[in-house]
Short mmCIF file of C-alpha atoms and ligand atoms in Angstrom, two decimals:
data_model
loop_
_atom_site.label_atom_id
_atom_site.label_comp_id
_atom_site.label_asym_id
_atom_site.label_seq_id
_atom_site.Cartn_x
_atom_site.Cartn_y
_atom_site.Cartn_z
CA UNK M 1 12.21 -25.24 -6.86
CA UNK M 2 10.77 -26.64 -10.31
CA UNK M 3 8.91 -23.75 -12.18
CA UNK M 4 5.26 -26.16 -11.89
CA UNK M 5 5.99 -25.64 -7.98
CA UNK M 6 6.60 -22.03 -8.21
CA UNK M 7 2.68 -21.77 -10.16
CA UNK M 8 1.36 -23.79 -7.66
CA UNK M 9 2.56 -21.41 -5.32
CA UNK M 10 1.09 -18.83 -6.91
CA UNK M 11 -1.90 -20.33 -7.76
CA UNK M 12 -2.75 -21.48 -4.13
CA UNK M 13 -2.49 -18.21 -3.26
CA UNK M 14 -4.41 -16.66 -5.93
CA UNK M 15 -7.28 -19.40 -4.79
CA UNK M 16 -7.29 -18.05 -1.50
CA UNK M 17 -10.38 -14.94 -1.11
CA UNK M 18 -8.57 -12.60 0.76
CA UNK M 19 -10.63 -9.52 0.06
CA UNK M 20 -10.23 -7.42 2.06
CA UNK M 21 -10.39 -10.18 4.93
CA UNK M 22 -9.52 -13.45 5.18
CA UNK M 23 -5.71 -13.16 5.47
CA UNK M 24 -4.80 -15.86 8.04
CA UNK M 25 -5.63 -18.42 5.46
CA UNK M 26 -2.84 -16.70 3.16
CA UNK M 27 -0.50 -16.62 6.50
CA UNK M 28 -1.12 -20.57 7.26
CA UNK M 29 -0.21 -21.88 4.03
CA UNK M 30 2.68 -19.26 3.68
CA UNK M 31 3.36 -20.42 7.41
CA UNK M 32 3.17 -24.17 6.34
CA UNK M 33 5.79 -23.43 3.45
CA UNK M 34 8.32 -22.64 5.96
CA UNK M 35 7.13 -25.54 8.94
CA UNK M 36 9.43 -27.83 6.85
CA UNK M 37 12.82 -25.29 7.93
CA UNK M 38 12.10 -24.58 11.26
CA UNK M 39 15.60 -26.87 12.25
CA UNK M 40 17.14 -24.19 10.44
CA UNK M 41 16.00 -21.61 12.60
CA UNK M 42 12.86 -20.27 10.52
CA UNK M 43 11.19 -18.16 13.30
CA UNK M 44 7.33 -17.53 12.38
CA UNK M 45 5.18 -14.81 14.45
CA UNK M 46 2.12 -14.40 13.34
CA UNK M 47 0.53 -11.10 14.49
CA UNK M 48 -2.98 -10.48 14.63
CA UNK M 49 -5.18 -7.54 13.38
CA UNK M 50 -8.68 -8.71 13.85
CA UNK M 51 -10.21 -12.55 13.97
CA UNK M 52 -9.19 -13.75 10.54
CA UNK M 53 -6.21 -11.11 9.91
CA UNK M 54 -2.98 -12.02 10.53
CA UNK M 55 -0.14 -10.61 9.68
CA UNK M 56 2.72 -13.02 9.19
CA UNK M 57 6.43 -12.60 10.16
CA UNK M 58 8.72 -14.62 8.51
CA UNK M 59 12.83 -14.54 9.67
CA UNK M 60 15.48 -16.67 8.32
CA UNK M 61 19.30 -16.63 8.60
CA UNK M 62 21.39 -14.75 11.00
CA UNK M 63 23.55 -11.88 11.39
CA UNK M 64 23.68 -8.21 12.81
CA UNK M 65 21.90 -6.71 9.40
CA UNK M 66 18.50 -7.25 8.37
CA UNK M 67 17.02 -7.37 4.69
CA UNK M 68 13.13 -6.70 4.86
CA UNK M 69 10.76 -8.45 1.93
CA UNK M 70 7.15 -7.21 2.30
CA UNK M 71 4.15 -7.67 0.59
CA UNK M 72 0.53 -7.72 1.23
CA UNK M 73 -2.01 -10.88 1.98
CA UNK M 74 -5.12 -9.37 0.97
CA UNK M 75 -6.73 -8.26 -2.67
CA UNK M 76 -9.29 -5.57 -3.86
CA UNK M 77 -12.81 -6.69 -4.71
CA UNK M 78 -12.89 -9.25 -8.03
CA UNK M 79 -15.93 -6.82 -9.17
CA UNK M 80 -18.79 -8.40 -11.13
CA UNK M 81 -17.00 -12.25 -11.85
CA UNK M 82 -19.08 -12.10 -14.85
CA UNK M 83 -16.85 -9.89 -16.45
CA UNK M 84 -13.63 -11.93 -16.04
CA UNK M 85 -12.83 -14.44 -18.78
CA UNK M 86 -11.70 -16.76 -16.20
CA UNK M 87 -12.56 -17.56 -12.38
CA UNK M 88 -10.75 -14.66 -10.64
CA UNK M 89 -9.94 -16.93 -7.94
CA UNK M 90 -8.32 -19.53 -9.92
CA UNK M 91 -5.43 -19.11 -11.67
CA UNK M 92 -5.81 -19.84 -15.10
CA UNK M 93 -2.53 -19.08 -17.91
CA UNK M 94 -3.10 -18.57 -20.91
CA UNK M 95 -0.52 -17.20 -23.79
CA UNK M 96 2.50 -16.86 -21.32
CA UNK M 97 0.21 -14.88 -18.52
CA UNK M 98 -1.65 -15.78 -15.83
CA UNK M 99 -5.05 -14.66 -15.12
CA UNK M 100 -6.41 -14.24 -11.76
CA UNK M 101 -7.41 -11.53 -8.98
CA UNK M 102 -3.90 -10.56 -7.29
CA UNK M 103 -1.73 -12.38 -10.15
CA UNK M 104 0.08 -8.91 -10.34
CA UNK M 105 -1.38 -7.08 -7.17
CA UNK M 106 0.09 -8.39 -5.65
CA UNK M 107 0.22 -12.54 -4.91
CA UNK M 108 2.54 -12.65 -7.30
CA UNK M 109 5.09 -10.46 -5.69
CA UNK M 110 4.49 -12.50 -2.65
CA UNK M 111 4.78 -15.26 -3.59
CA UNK M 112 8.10 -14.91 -5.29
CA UNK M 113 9.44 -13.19 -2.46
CA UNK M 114 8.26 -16.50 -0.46
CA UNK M 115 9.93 -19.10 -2.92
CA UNK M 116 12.98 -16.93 -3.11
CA UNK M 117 13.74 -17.75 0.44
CA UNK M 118 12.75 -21.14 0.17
CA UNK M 119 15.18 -21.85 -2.01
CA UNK M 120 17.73 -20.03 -0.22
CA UNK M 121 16.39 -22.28 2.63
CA UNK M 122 16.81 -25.74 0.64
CA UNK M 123 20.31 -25.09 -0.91
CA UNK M 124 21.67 -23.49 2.42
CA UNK M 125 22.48 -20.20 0.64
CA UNK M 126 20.70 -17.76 3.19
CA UNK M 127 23.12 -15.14 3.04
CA UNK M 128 22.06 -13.25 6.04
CA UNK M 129 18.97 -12.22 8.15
CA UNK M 130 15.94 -11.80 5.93
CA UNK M 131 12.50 -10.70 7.07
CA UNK M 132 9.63 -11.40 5.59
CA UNK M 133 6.61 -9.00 6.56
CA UNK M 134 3.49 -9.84 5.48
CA UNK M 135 0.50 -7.74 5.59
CA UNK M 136 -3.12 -7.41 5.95
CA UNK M 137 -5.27 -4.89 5.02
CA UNK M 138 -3.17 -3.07 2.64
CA UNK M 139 -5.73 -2.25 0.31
CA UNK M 140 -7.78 -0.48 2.63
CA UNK M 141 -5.52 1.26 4.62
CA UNK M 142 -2.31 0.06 5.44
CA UNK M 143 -3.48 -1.01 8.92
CA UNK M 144 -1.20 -4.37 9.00
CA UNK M 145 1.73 -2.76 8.24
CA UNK M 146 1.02 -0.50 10.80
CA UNK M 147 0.27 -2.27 13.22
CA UNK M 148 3.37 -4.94 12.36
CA UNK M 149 5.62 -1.37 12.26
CA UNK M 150 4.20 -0.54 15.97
CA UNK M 151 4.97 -3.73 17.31
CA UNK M 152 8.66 -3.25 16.33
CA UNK M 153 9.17 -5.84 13.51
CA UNK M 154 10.05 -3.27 11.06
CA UNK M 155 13.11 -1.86 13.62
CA UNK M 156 16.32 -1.95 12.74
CA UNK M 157 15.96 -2.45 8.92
CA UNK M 158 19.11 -2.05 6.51
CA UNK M 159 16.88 -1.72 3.79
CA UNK M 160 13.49 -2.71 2.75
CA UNK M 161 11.95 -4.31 -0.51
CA UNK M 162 8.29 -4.20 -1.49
CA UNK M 163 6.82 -6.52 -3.91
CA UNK M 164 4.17 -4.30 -5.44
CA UNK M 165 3.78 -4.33 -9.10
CA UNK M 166 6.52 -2.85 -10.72
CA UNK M 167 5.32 -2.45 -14.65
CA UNK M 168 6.52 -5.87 -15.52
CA UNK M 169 9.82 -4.86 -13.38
CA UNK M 170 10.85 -1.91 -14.92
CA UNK M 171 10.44 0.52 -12.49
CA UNK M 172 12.11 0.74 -9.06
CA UNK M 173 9.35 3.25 -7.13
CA UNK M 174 11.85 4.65 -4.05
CA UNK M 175 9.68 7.93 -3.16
CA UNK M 176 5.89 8.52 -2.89
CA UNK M 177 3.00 11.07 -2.54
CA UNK M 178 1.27 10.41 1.20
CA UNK M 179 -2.45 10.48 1.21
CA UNK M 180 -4.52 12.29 3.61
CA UNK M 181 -8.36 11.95 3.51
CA UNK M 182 -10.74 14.36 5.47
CA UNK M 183 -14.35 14.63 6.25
CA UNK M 184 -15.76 17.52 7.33
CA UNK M 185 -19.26 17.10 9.05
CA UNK M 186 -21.38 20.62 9.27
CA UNK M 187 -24.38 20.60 11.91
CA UNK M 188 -27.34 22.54 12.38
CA UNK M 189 -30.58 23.03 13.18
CA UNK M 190 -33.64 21.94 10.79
CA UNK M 191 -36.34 24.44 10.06
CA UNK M 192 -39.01 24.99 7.58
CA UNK M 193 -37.52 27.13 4.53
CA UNK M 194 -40.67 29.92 4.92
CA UNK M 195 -39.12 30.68 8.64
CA UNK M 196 -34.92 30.17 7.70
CA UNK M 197 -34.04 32.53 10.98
CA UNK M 198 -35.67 29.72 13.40
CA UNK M 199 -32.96 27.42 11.51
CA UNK M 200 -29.10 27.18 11.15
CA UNK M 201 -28.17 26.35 7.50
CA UNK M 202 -25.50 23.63 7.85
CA UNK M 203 -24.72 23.66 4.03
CA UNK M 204 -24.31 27.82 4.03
CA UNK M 205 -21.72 26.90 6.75
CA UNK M 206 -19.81 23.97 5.21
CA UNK M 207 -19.68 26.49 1.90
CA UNK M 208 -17.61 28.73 4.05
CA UNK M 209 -15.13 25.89 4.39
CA UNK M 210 -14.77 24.31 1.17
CA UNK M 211 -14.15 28.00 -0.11
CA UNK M 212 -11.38 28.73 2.64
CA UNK M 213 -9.72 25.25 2.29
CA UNK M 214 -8.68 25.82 -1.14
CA UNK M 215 -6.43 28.76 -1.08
CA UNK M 216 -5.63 27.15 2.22
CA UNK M 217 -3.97 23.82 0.69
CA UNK M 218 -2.40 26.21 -2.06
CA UNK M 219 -0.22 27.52 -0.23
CA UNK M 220 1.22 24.52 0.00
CA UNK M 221 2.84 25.02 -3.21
CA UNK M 222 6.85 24.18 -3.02
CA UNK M 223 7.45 21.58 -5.72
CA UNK M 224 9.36 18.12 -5.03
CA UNK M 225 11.07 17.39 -7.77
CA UNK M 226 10.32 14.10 -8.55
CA UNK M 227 6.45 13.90 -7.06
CA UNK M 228 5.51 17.25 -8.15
CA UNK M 229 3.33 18.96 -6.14
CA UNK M 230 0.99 18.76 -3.23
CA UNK M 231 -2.37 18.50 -4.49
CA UNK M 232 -6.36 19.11 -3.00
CA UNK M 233 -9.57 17.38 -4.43
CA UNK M 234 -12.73 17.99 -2.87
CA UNK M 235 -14.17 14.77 -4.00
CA UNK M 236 -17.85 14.73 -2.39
CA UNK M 237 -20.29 17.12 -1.11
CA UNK M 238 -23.53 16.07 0.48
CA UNK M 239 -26.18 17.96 2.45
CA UNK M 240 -29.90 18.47 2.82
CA UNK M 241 -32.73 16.45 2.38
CA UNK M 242 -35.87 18.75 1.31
CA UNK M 243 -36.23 21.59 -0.81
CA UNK M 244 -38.68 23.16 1.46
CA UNK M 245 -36.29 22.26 4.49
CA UNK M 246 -33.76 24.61 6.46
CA UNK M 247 -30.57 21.74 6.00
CA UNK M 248 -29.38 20.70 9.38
CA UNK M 249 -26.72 18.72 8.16
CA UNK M 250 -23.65 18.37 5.39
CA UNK M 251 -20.49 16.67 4.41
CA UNK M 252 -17.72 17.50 2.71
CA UNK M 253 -14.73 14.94 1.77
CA UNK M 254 -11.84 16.07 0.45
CA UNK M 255 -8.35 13.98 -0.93
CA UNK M 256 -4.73 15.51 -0.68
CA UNK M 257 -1.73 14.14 -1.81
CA UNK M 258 0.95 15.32 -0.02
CA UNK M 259 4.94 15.32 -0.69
CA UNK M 260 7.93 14.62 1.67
CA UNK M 261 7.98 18.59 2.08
CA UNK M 262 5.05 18.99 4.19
CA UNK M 263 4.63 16.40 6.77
CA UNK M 264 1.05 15.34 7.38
CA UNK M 265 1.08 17.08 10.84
CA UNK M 266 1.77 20.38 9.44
CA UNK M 267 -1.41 19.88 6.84
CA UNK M 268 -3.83 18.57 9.53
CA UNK M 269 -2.84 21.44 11.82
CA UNK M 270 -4.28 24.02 9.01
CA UNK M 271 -6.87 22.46 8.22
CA UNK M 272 -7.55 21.50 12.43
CA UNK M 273 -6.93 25.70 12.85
CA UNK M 274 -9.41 26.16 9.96
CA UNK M 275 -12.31 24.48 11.29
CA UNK M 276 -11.62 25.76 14.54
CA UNK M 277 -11.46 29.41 13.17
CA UNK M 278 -15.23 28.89 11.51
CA UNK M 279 -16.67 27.53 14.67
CA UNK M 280 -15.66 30.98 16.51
CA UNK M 281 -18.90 32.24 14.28
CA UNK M 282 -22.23 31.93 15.83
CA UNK M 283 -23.75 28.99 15.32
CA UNK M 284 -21.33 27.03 13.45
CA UNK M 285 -20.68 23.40 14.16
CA UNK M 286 -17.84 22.11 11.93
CA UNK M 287 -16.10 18.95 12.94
CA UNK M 288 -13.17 16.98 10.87
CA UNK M 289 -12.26 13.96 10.93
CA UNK M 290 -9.22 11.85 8.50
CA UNK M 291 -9.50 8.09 7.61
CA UNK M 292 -6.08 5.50 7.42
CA UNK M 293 -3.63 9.09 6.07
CA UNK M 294 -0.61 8.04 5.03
CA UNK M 295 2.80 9.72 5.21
CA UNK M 296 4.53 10.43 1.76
CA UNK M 297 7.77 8.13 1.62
CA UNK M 298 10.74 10.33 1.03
CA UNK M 299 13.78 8.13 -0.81
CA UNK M 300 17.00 8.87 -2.73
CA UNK M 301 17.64 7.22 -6.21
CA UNK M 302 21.12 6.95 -5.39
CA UNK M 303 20.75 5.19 -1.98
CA UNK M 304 23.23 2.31 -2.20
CA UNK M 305 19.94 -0.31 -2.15
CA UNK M 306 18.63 0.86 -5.08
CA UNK M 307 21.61 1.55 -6.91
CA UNK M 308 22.20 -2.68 -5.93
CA UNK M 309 18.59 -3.66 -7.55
CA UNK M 310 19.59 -1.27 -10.37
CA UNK M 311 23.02 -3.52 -10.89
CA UNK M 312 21.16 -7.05 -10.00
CA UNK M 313 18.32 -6.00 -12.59
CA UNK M 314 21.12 -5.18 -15.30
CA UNK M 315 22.40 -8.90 -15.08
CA UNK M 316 18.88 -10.52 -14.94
CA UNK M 317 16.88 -8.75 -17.49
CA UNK M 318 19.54 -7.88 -19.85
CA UNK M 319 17.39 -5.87 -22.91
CA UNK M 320 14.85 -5.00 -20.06
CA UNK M 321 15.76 -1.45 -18.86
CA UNK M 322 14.83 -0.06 -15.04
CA UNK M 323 13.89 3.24 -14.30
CA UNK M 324 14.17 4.27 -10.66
CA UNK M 325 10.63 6.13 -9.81
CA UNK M 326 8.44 8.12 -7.51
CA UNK M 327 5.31 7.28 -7.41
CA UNK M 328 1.48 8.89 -6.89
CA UNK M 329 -0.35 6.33 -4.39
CA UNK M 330 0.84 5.06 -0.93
CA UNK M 331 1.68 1.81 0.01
CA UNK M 332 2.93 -0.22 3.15
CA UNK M 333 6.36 1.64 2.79
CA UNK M 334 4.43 4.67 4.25
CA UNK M 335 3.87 3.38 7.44
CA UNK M 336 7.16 0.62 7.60
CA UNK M 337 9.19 3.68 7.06
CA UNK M 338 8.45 4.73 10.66
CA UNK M 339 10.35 1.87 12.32
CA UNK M 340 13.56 2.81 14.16
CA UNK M 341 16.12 3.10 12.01
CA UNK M 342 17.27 4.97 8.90
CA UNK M 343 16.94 2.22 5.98
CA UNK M 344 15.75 2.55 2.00
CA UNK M 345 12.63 1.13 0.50
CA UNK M 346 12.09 -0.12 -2.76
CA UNK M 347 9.32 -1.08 -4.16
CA UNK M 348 9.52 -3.45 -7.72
CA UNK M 349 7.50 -6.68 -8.29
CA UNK M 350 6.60 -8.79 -11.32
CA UNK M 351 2.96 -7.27 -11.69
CA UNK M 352 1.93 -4.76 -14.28
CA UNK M 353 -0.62 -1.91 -15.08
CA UNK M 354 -3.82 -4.49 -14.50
CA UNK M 355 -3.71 -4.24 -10.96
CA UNK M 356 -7.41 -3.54 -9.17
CA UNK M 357 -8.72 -4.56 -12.89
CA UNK M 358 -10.62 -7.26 -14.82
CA UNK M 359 -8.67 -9.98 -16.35
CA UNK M 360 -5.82 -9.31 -13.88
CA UNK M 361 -2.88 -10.88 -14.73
CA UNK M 362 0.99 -11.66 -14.73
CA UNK M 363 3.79 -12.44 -17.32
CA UNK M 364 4.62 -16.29 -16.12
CA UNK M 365 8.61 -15.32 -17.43
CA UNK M 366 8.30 -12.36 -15.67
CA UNK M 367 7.35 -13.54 -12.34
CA UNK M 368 10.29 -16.36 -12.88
CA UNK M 369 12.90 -14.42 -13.41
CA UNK M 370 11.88 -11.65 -10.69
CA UNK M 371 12.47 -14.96 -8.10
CA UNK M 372 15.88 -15.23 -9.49
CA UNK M 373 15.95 -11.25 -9.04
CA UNK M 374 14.97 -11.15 -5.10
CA UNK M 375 17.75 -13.98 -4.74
CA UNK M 376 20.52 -11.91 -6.24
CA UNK M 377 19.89 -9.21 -4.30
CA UNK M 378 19.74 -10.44 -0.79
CA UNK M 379 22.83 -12.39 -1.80
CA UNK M 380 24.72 -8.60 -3.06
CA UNK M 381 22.86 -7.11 -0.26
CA UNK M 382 25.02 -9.37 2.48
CA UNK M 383 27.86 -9.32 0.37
CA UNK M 384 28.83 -5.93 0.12
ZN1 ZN A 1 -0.65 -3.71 -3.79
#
């Protein structure tokens, strides 16, 4: 494909708004990309999360393994467009990068993942069976990938490539922290602050909690030795409404990272057992609650898929060196990594550090050459 084609690729998907909604128009075009191959046995399911959200499967080629691409359809927020030097929803290059909201979070990725197998498609050089998963919702919970991982189409996986930024492609992330977000709601009973024993003091009772959960999630404390450790914010704390009021209600929210060493099962039981302990006490009314966790996504730098990229990356970037990483925040590999199967993810893509930022952007060489990249490696991938 001529390199105008692959920027108008990019740039038509860059123009589509997909905050945060609005994915199907990302999955027709990329659907109307492939419409021209569908002799070749292209096979398109398009899977729906909610009207306006689809996910998009994309399979070509044939054979018993399968090579998964992924990346997500929709984008964070643009912020105040007053602050971007250019229309965040237009692609706009200037001094060898292009501007534009998703240009490295991750439309980019996408879209050279897309043109990758287009080309494989146009010069017959599909090398084997490659699956293209594309996601909704990423951004605000992973709840495409989930959903596409329920329904099966992450099964049977030999290995698994994400195209999320990758610091200009010099980092491989294979491993990552898993998120787990809790609210904890206090109740009680509203009385005037002169009488407190006609009352029941929600905040006094939520106190009790955010004081026990701490040394709770320290114990927690084995070290992995690439993500570190496990770690515990309590993030917000809200409750009453008048100083001359008995509070009858109050929230606490807490954030934990957690690390391939303590499943998120085994946290949510302690901190299930805590709440449950409290409300043995008269009078308290705890209740918890967790919104989209996310598993942490164990991985092995030596796994043969990464050590492959590692090789493929070598002959492509030549002075550019790779590091092979773990990484802080969750992605779709922490739910894709529950499909049947035991299979490696990597995550590397031609974005950078301005991801979720003003004056987003990508290196244009950059995003060429990691085309070029994704086509090696499916290629070594079959081959070995
Ligand atoms: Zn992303």
């Amino acid at each position: 494909m001529e390199k105008q084609k692959q920027i108008d690729t990019l740039a038509k998907l860059i123009s589509i708004k997909s905050v945060n909604d609005n994915e199907s128009e990302v999955a027709d075009y990329i659907e109307s990309l492939f419409a021209p191959y569908q002799d070749q046995g292209v096979q398109i399911d398009r899977v729906q999360y909610a009207p306006g959200r689809d996910n998009l499967v994309v399979t070509i080629g044939s054979g018993d393994q399968i090579l998964g691409f992924s990346g997500h359809e929709d984008v964070v927020s643009a912020g105040d467009e007053s602050d971007w030097q250019t229309d965040p929803f237009q692609a706009t290059i200037k001094d060898g990068n292009l501007y534009g909201r998703g240009a490295s979070d991750m439309k980019s990725g996408l879209a050279a993942l897309i043109i990758s197998m287009l080309e494989m498609l146009e010069d017959n050089s599909v090398p084997g069976k490659i699956r293209l998963l594309c996601t909704v919702g990423e951004e605000t919970g992973e709840y495409g990938a989930a959903q596409l991982t329920k329904e099966g189409y992450a099964d049977g996986l030999a290995g698994l490539i994400i195209a999320e930024p990758g610091n200009d492609m010099t980092e491989i992330g294979y491993t990552s922290k898993g998120v787990i977000d809790y609210i904890v709601t206090s109740v009680g009973k509203q009385a005037h602050s002169s009488q407190p024993e006609k009352g029941i003091n929600a905040i006094d009772h939520l106190i009790d909690f955010a004081t026990q959960v701490k040394p709770l999630m320290a114990q927690f404390d084995q070290e992995n030795p690439i993500l570190g450790k496990l770690t515990h914010v309590q993030s917000v704390f809200q409750g009453g409404s008048q100083i001359n009021s008995v509070p009858d209600k109050a929230i606490i929210k807490g954030n934990i990272r957690t690390i391939p060493e303590y499943p998120n099962k085994v946290v949510f039981t302690a901190l299930n057992d805590l709440v449950e302990k409290l409300n043995q006490k008269d009078g308290y009314d705890l209740s918890i609650r967790y919104s989209f966790p996310e598993e942490a996504m164990p991985g092995d730098k030596n796994a043969p898929l990464i050590k492959l990229m590692e090789k493929v990356h070598g002959e492509i970037f030549k002075d550019r060196p790779v590091k092979a990483i773990g990484q802080s925040g969750a992605s779709d590999g922490s739910e894709f990594l529950h499909g049947k199967g035991d299979f490696a993810i990597a995550e590397i893509g031609p974005g950078n550090n301005t991801q979720h930022q003003t004056d987003e952007f990508v290196n244009v060489e950059t995003f060429y050459k990691s085309i070029e990249f994704y086509k090696q490696v499916a290629k070594k991938f079959f081959a070995k």
